[in-house]
mmCIF file of C-alpha atoms and ligand atoms in Angstrom:
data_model
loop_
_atom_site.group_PDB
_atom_site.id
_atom_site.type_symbol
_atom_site.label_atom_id
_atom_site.label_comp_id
_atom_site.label_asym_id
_atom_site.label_seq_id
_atom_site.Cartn_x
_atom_site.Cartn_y
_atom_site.Cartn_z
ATOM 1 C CA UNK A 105 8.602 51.676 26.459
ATOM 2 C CA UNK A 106 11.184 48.633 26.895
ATOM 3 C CA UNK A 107 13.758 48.891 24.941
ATOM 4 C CA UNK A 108 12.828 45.389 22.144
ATOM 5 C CA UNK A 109 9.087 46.717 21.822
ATOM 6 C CA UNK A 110 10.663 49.723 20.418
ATOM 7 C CA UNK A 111 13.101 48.225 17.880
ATOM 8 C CA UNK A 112 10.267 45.646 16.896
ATOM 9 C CA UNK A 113 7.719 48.451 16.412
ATOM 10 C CA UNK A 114 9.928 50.402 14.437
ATOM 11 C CA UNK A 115 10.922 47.670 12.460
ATOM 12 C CA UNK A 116 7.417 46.293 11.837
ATOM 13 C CA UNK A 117 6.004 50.288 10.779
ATOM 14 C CA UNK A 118 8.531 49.906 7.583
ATOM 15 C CA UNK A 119 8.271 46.125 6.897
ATOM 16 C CA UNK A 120 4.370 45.036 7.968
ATOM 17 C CA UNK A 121 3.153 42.647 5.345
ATOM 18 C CA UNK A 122 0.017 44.023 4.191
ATOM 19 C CA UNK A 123 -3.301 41.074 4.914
ATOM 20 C CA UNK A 124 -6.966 41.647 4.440
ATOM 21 C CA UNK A 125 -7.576 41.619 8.107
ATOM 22 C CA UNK A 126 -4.898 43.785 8.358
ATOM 23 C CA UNK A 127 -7.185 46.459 6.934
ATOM 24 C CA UNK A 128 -9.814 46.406 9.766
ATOM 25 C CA UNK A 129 -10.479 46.742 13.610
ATOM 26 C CA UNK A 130 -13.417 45.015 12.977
ATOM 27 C CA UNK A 131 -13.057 42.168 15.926
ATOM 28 C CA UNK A 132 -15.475 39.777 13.926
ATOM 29 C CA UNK A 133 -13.226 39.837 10.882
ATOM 30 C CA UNK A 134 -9.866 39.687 13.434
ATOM 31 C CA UNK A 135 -11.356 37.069 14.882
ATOM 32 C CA UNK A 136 -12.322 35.038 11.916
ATOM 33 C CA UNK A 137 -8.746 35.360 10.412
ATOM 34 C CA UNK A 138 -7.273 34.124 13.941
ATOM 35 C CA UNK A 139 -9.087 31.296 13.625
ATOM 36 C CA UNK A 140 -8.318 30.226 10.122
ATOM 37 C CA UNK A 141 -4.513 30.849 10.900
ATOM 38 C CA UNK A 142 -4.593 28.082 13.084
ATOM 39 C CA UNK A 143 -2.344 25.372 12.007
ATOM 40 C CA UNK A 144 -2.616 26.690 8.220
ATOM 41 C CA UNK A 145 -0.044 29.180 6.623
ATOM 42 C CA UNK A 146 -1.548 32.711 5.781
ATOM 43 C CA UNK A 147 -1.027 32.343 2.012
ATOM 44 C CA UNK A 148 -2.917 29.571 1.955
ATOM 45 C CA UNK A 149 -5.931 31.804 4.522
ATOM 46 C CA UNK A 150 -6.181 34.459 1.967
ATOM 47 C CA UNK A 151 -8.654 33.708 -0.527
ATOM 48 C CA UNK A 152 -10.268 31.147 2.177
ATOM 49 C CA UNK A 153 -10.879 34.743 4.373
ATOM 50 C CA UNK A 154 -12.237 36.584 1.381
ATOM 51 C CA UNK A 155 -14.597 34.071 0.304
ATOM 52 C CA UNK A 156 -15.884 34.127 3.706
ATOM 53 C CA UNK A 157 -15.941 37.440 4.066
ATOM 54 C CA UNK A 158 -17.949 37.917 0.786
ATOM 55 C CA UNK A 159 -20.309 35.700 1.844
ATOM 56 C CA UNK A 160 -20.584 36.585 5.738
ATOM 57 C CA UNK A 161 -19.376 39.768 5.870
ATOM 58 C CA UNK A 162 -20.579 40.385 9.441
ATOM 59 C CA UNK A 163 -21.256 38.697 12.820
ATOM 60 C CA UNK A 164 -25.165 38.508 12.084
ATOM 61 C CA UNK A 165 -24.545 37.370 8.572
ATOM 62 C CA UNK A 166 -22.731 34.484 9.768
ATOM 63 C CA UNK A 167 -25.176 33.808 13.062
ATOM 64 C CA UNK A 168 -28.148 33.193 10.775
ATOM 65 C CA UNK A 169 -26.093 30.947 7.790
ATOM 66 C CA UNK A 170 -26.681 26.795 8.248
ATOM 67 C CA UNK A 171 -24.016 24.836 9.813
ATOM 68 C CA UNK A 172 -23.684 23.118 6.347
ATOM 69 C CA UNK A 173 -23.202 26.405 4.363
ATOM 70 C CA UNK A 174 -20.348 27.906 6.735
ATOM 71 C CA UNK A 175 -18.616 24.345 6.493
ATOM 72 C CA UNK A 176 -19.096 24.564 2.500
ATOM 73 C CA UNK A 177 -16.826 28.290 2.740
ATOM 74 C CA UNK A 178 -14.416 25.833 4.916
ATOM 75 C CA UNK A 179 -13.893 23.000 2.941
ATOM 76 C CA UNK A 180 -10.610 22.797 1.950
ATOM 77 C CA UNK A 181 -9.338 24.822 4.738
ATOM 78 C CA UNK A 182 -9.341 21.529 7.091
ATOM 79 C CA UNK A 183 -9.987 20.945 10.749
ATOM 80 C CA UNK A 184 -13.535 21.585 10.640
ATOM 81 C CA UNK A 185 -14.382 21.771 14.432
ATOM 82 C CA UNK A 186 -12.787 25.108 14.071
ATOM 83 C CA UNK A 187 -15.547 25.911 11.875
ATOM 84 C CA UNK A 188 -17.757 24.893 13.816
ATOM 85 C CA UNK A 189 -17.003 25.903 17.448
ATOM 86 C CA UNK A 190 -16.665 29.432 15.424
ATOM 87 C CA UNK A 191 -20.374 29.237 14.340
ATOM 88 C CA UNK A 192 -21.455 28.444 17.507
ATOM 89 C CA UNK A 193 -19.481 31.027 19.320
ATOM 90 C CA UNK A 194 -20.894 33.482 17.020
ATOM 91 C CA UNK A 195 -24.493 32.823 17.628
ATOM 92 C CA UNK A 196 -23.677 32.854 21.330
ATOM 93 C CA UNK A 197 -22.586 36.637 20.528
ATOM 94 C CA UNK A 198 -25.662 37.201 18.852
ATOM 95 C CA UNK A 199 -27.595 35.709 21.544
ATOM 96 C CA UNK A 200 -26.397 37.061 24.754
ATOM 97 C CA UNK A 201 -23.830 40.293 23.775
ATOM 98 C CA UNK A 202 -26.702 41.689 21.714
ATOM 99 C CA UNK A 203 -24.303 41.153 18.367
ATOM 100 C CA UNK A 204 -20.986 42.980 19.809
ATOM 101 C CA UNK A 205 -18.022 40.758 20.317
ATOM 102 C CA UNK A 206 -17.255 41.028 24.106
ATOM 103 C CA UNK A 207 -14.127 43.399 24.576
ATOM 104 C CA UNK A 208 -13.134 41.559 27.579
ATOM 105 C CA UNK A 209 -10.674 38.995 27.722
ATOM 106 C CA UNK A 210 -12.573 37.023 30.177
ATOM 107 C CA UNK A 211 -15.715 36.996 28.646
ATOM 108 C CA UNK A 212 -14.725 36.444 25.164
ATOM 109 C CA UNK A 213 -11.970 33.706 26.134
ATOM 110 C CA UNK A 214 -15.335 31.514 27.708
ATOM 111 C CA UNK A 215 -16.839 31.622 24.048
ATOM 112 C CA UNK A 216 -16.550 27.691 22.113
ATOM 113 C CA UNK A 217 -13.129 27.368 20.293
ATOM 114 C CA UNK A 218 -11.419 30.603 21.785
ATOM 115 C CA UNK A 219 -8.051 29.755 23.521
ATOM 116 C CA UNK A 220 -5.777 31.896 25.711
ATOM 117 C CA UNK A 221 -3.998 32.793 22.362
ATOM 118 C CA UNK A 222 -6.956 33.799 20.447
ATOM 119 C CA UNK A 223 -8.356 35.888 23.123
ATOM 120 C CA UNK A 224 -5.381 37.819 23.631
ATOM 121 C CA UNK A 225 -4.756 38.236 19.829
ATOM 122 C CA UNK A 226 -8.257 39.698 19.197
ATOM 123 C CA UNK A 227 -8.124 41.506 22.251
ATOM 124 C CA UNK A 228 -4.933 43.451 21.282
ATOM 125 C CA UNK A 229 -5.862 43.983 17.835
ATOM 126 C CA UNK A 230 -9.548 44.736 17.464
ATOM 127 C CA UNK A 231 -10.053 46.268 20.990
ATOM 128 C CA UNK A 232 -6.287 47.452 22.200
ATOM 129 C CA UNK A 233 -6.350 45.491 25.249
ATOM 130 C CA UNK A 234 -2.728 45.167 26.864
ATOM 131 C CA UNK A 235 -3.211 41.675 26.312
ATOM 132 C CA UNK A 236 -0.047 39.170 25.390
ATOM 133 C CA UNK A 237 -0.483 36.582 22.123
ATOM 134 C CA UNK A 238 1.520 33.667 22.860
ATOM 135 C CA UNK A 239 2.159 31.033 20.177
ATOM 136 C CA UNK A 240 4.669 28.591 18.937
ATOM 137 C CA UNK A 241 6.108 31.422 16.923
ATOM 138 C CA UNK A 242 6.463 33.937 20.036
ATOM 139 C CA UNK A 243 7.983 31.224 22.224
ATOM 140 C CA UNK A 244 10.541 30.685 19.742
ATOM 141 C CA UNK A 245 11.477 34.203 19.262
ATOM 142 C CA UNK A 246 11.214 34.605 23.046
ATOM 143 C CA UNK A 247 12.959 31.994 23.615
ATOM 144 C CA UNK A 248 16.313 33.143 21.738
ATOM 145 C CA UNK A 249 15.885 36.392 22.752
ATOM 146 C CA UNK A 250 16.133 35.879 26.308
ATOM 147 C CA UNK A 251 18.392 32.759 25.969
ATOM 148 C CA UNK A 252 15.647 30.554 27.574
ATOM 149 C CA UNK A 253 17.461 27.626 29.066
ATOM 150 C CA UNK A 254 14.113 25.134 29.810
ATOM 151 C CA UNK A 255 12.652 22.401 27.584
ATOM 152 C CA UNK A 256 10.197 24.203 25.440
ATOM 153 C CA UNK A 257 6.523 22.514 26.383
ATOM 154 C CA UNK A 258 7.655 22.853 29.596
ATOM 155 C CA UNK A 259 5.441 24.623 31.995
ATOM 156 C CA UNK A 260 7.924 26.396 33.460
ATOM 157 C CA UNK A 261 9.826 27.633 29.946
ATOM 158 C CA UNK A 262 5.770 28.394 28.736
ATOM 159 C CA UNK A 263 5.997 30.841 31.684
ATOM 160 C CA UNK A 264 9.075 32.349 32.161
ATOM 161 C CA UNK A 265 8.486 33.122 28.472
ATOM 162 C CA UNK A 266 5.050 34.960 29.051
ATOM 163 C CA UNK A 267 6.428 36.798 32.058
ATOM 164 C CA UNK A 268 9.091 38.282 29.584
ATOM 165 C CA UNK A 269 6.393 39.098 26.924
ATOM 166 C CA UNK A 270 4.316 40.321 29.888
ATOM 167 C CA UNK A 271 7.341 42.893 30.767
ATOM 168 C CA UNK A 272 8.540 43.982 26.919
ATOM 169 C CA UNK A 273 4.786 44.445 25.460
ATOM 170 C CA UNK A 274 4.275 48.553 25.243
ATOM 171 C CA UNK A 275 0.537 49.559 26.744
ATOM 172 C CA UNK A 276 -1.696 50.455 24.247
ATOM 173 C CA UNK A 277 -0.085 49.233 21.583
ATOM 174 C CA UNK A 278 -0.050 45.580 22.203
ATOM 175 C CA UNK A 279 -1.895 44.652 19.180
ATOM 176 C CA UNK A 280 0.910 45.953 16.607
ATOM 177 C CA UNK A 281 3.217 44.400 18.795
ATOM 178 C CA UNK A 282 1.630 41.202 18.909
ATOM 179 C CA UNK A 283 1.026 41.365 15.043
ATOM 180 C CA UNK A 284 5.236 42.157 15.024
ATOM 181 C CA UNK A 285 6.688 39.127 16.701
ATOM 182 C CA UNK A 286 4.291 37.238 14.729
ATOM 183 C CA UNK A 287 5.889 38.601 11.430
ATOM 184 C CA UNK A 288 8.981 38.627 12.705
ATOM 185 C CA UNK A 289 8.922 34.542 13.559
ATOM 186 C CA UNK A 290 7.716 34.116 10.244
ATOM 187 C CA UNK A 291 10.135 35.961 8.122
ATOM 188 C CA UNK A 292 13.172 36.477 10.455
ATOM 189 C CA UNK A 293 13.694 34.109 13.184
ATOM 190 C CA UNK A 294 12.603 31.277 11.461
ATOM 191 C CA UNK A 295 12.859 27.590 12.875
ATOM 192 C CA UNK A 296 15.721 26.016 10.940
ATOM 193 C CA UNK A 297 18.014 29.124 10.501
ATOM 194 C CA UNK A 298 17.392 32.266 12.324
ATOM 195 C CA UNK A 299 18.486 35.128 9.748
ATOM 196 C CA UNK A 300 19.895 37.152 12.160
ATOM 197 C CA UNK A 301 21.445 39.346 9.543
ATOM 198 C CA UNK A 302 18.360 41.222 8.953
ATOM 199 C CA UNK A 303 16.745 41.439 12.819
ATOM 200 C CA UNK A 304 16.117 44.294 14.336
ATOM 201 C CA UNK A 305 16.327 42.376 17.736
ATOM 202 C CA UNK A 306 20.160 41.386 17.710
ATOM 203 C CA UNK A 307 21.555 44.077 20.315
ATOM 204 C CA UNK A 308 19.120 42.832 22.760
ATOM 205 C CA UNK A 309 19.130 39.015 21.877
ATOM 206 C CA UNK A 310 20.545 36.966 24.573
ATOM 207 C CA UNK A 311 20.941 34.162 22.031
ATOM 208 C CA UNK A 312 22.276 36.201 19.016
ATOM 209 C CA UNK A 313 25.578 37.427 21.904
ATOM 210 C CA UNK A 314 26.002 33.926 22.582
ATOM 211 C CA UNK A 315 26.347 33.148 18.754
ATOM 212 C CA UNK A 316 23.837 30.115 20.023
ATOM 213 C CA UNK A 317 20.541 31.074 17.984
ATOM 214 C CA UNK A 318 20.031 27.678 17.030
ATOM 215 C CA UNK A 319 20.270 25.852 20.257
ATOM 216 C CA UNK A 320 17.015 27.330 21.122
ATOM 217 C CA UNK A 321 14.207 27.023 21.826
ATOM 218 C CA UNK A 322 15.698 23.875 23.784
ATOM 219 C CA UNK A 323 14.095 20.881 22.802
ATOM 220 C CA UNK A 324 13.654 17.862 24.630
ATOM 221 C CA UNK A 325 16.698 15.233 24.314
ATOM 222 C CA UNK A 326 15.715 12.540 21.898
ATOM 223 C CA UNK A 327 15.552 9.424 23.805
ATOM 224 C CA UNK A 328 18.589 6.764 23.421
ATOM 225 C CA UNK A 329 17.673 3.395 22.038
ATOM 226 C CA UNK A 330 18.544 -0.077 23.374
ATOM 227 C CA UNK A 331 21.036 -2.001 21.159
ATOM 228 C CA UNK A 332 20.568 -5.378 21.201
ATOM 229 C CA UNK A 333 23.712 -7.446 18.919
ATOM 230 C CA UNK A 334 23.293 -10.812 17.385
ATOM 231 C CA UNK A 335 25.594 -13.165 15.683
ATOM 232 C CA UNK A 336 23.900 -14.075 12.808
ATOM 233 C CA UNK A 337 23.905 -17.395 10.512
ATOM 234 C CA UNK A 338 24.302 -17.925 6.452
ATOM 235 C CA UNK A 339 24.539 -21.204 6.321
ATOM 236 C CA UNK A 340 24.311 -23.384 3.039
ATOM 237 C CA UNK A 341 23.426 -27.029 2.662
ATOM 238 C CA UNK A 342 24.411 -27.638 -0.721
ATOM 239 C CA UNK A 343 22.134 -24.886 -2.677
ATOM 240 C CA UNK A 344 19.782 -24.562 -0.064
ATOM 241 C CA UNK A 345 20.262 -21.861 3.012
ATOM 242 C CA UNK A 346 18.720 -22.225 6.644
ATOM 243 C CA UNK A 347 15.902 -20.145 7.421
ATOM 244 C CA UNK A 348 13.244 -19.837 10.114
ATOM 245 C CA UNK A 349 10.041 -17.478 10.706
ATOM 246 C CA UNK A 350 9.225 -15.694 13.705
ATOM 247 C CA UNK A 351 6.799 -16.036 15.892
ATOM 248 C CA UNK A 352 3.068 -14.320 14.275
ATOM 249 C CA UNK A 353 3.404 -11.487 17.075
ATOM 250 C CA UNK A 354 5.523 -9.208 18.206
ATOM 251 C CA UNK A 355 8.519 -7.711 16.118
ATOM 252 C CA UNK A 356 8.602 -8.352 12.282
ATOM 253 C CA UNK A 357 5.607 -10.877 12.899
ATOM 254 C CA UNK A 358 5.458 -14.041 10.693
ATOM 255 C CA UNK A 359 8.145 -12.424 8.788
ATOM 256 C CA UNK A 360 11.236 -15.243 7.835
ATOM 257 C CA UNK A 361 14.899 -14.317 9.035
ATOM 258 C CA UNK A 362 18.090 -16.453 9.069
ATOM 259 C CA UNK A 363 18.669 -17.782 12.051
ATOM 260 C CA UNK A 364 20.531 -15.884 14.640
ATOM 261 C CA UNK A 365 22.061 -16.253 18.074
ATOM 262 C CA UNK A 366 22.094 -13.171 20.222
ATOM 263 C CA UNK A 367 25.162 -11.581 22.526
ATOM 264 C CA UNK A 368 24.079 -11.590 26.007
ATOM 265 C CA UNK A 369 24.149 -8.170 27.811
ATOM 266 C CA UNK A 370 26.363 -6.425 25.463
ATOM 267 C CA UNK A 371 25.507 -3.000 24.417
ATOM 268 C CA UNK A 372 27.137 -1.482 21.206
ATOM 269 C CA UNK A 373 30.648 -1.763 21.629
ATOM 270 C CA UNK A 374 33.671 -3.972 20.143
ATOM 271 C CA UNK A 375 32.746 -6.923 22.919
ATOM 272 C CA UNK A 376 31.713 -9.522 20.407
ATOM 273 C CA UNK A 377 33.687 -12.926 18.694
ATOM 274 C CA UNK A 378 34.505 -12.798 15.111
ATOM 275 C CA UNK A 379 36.740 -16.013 15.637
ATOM 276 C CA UNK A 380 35.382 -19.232 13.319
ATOM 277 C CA UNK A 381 36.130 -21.913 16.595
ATOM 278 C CA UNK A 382 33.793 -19.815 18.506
ATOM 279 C CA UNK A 383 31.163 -19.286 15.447
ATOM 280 C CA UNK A 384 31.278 -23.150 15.484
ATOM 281 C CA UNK A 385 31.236 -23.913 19.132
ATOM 282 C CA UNK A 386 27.866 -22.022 19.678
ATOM 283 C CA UNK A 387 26.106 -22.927 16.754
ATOM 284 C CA UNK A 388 26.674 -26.149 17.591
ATOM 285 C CA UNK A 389 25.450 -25.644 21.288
ATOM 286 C CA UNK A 390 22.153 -24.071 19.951
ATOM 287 C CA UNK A 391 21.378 -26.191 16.738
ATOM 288 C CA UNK A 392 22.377 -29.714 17.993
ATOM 289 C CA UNK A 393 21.705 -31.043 14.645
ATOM 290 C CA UNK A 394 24.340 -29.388 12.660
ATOM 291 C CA UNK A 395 27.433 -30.456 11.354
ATOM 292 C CA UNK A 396 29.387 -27.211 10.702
ATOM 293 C CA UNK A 397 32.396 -27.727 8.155
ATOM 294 C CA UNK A 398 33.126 -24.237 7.826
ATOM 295 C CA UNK A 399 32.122 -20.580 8.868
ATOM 296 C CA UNK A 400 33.376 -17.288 8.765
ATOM 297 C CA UNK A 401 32.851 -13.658 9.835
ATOM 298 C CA UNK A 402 31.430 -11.556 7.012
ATOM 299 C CA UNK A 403 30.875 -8.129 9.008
ATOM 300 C CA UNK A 404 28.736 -6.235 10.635
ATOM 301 C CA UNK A 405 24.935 -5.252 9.729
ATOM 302 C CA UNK A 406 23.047 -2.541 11.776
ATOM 303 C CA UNK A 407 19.126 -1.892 11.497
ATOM 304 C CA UNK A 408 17.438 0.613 13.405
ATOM 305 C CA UNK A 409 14.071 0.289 14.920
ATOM 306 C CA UNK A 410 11.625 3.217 16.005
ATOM 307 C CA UNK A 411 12.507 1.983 19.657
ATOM 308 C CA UNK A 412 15.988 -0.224 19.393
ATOM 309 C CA UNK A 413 18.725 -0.962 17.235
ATOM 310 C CA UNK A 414 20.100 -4.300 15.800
ATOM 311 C CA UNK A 415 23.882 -4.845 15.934
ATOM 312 C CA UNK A 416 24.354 -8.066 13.325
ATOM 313 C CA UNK A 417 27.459 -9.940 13.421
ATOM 314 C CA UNK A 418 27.091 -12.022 9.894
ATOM 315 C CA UNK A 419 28.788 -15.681 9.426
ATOM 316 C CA UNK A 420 28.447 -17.517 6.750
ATOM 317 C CA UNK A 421 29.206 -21.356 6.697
ATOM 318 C CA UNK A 422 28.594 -24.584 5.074
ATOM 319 C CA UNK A 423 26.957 -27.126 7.231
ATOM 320 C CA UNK A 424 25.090 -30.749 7.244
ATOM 321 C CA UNK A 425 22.268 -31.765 9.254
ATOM 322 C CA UNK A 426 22.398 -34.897 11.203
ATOM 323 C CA UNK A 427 18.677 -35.011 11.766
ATOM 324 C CA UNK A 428 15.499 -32.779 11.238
ATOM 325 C CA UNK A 429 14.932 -30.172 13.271
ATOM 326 C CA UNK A 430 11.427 -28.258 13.520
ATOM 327 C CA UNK A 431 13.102 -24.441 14.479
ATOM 328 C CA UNK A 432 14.726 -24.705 10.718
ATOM 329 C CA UNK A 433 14.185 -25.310 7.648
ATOM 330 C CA UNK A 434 16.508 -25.490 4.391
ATOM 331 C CA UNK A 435 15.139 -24.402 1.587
ATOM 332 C CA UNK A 436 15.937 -23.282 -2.041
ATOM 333 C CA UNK A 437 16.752 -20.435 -4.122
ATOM 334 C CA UNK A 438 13.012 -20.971 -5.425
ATOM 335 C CA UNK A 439 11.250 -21.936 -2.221
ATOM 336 C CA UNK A 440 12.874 -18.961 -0.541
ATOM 337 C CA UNK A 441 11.893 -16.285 -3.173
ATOM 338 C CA UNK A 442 8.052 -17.257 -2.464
ATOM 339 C CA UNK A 443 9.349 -15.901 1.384
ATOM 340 C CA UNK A 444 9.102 -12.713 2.766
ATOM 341 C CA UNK A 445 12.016 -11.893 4.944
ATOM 342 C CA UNK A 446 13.007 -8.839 7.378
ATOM 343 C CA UNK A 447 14.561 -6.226 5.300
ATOM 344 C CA UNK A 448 18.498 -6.997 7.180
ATOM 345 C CA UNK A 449 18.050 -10.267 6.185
ATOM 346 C CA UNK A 450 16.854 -9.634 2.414
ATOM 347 C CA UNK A 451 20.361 -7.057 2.536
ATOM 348 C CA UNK A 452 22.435 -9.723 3.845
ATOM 349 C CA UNK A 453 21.449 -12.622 1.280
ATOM 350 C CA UNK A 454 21.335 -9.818 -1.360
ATOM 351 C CA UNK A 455 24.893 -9.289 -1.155
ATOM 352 C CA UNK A 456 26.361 -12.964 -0.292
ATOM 353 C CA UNK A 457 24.075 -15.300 -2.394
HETATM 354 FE FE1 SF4 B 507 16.031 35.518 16.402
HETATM 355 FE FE2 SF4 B 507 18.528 36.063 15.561
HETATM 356 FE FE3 SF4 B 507 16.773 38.037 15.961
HETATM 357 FE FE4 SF4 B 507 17.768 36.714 18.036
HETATM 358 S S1 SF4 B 507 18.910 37.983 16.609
HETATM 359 S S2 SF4 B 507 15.646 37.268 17.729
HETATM 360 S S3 SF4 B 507 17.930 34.637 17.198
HETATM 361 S S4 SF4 B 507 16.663 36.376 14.421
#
């Protein structure tokens, strides 16, 4: 037997949590408790699985109930297609297996709602096939063990990892070892922070030598964000401030802002004017209208996007116009509370008006 089946079956003979389908071979119940453990945490499964059990304690019980009755023993449970797929698998049992859950993989992997992970977790457990039970749990675990060095939904880390479960998983006792790494990335090597203190795995973890338990399972790199910098304009007329709305589509739709003048081709860096002349010179070049007496640089404002980041360079001035212009308007403390205005904005009047 390899070497890690034998540490984790040892390991998993003192600690095994004890679980109602824990108590049974019976691949009906197994299969039943596999299916409510999708996506929902076993605490939350156990009174859900006794109910049910209660109720439809075997395969025939459950073939004959109404659709509406086996949903009923779901609700609360969620993700009712489970349910459902379940009920129809089961009367497919009943219908062409004669009642007896198929003990091969093939065969009972073709039944509605039974995935590769499903069949090979009732297989191993009910029947003792030498089947492997792969999971997000078991490619996390797998993944530190073996120090897998490929992006984790990757096809290629998905099967180096069930090549390595493949070679570790001791013949006729895959379902207890199945059951093991299962308990074992529930209670030991956990996502956030592996306690390696209390595995029985560490001699033969890859990850655990390398002191580098967290960096895996390798996740994809999040993706970098444009930045896109602006100079940006407080500018009072008296006791009214410029202000303009954006267009009704696209970012921050119909929302107001103050106006703004943007950096051309600069990414985040130090590349940008906080000199008054130059303030002047383009605000004058954009907004023809404007007198500007006086501006100043009043630091930098950053808001981040799902998909890009504002860099805002904030002046504030005092100007005059020398005619109307439609792209702003000046308005007043009043007028501009009956606004709504993109949440830098709101931040930056917040703190200089
Ligand atoms: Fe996971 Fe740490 Fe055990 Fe390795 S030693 S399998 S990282 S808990």
């Amino acid at each position: 037997m390899h070497e890690v089946a034998q540490a984790l079956l040892a390991w998993y003979e003192q600690t095994k949590r004890s679980l109602p389908w824990r108590e049974t071979k019976d691949p009906y119940r197994i299969w039943v408790s596999e299916i409510m453990l999708q996506q929902t945490r076993v605490e939350t499964v156990i009174p859900y699985y006794q109910r049910f059990m209660q109720r439809f304690p075997d395969l025939a019980a459950l073939s004959v109930a109404s659709q509406d009755e086996v949903v009923k023993y779901w609700e609360g449970l969620g993700y009712y297609s489970r349910v459902r797929r379940l009920h129809d698998a089961v009367k497919e049992v009943e219908a062409e297996y004669g009642g007896v859950v198929p003990n091969d993989q093939e065969t009972f992997r073709s039944l509605p709602g039974v995935g590769e992970y499903t069949a090979g977790a009732v297989m191993s457990i009910a029947y003792d096939v030498d089947a492997i039970a792969v999971d997000g749990n078991v490619l996390r675990v797998f993944s530190r063990l073996f120090a897998v060095n490929k992006e984790i939904t990757s096809q290629a880390a998905k099967k180096q990892i069930a090549a390595h479960v493949q070679d570790v998983l001791p013949s006729g006792q895959a379902g207890a070892f199945n059951q093991a790494i299962m308990d074992l990335g529930s209670a030991v090597c956990v996502r956030a922070k592996p306690r390696c203190n209390s595995c029985p795995l560490t001699a033969f973890c890859h990850a655990y030598a390398q002191d580098s338990a967290e960096r895996f399972p390798v996740k994809k790199p999040k993706k970098m964000i444009p930045t896109h910098v602006f100079y940006v304009y407080l500018l009072q007329n008296e006791n009214k401030i410029a202000v303009r709305q954006r267009p009704q589509e696209g970012l921050l739709a119909g929302l107001w802002e103050l106006p703004y003048t943007s950096v051309p081709n600069k990414v985040e860096n130090d590349d940008f004017f906080t000199d008054s002349d130059q303030a002047k010179a383009t605000l004058e070049a954009v907004f023809p209208h404007l007198n500007v007496h006086a501006i100043d640089y009043s630091g930098q404002f950053d808001h981040v996007f799902s998909h890009l980041k504002w860099q805002m360079h904030l002046f504030r001035g005092h100007v005059s116009e020398t005619s109307k212009s439609e792209s702003l308007q000046f308005v007043s403390p009043q007028e501009r509370n009956q606004l709504t205005f993109g949440t830098i904005f709101t931040k930056m009047m917040k703190r200089y008006l």
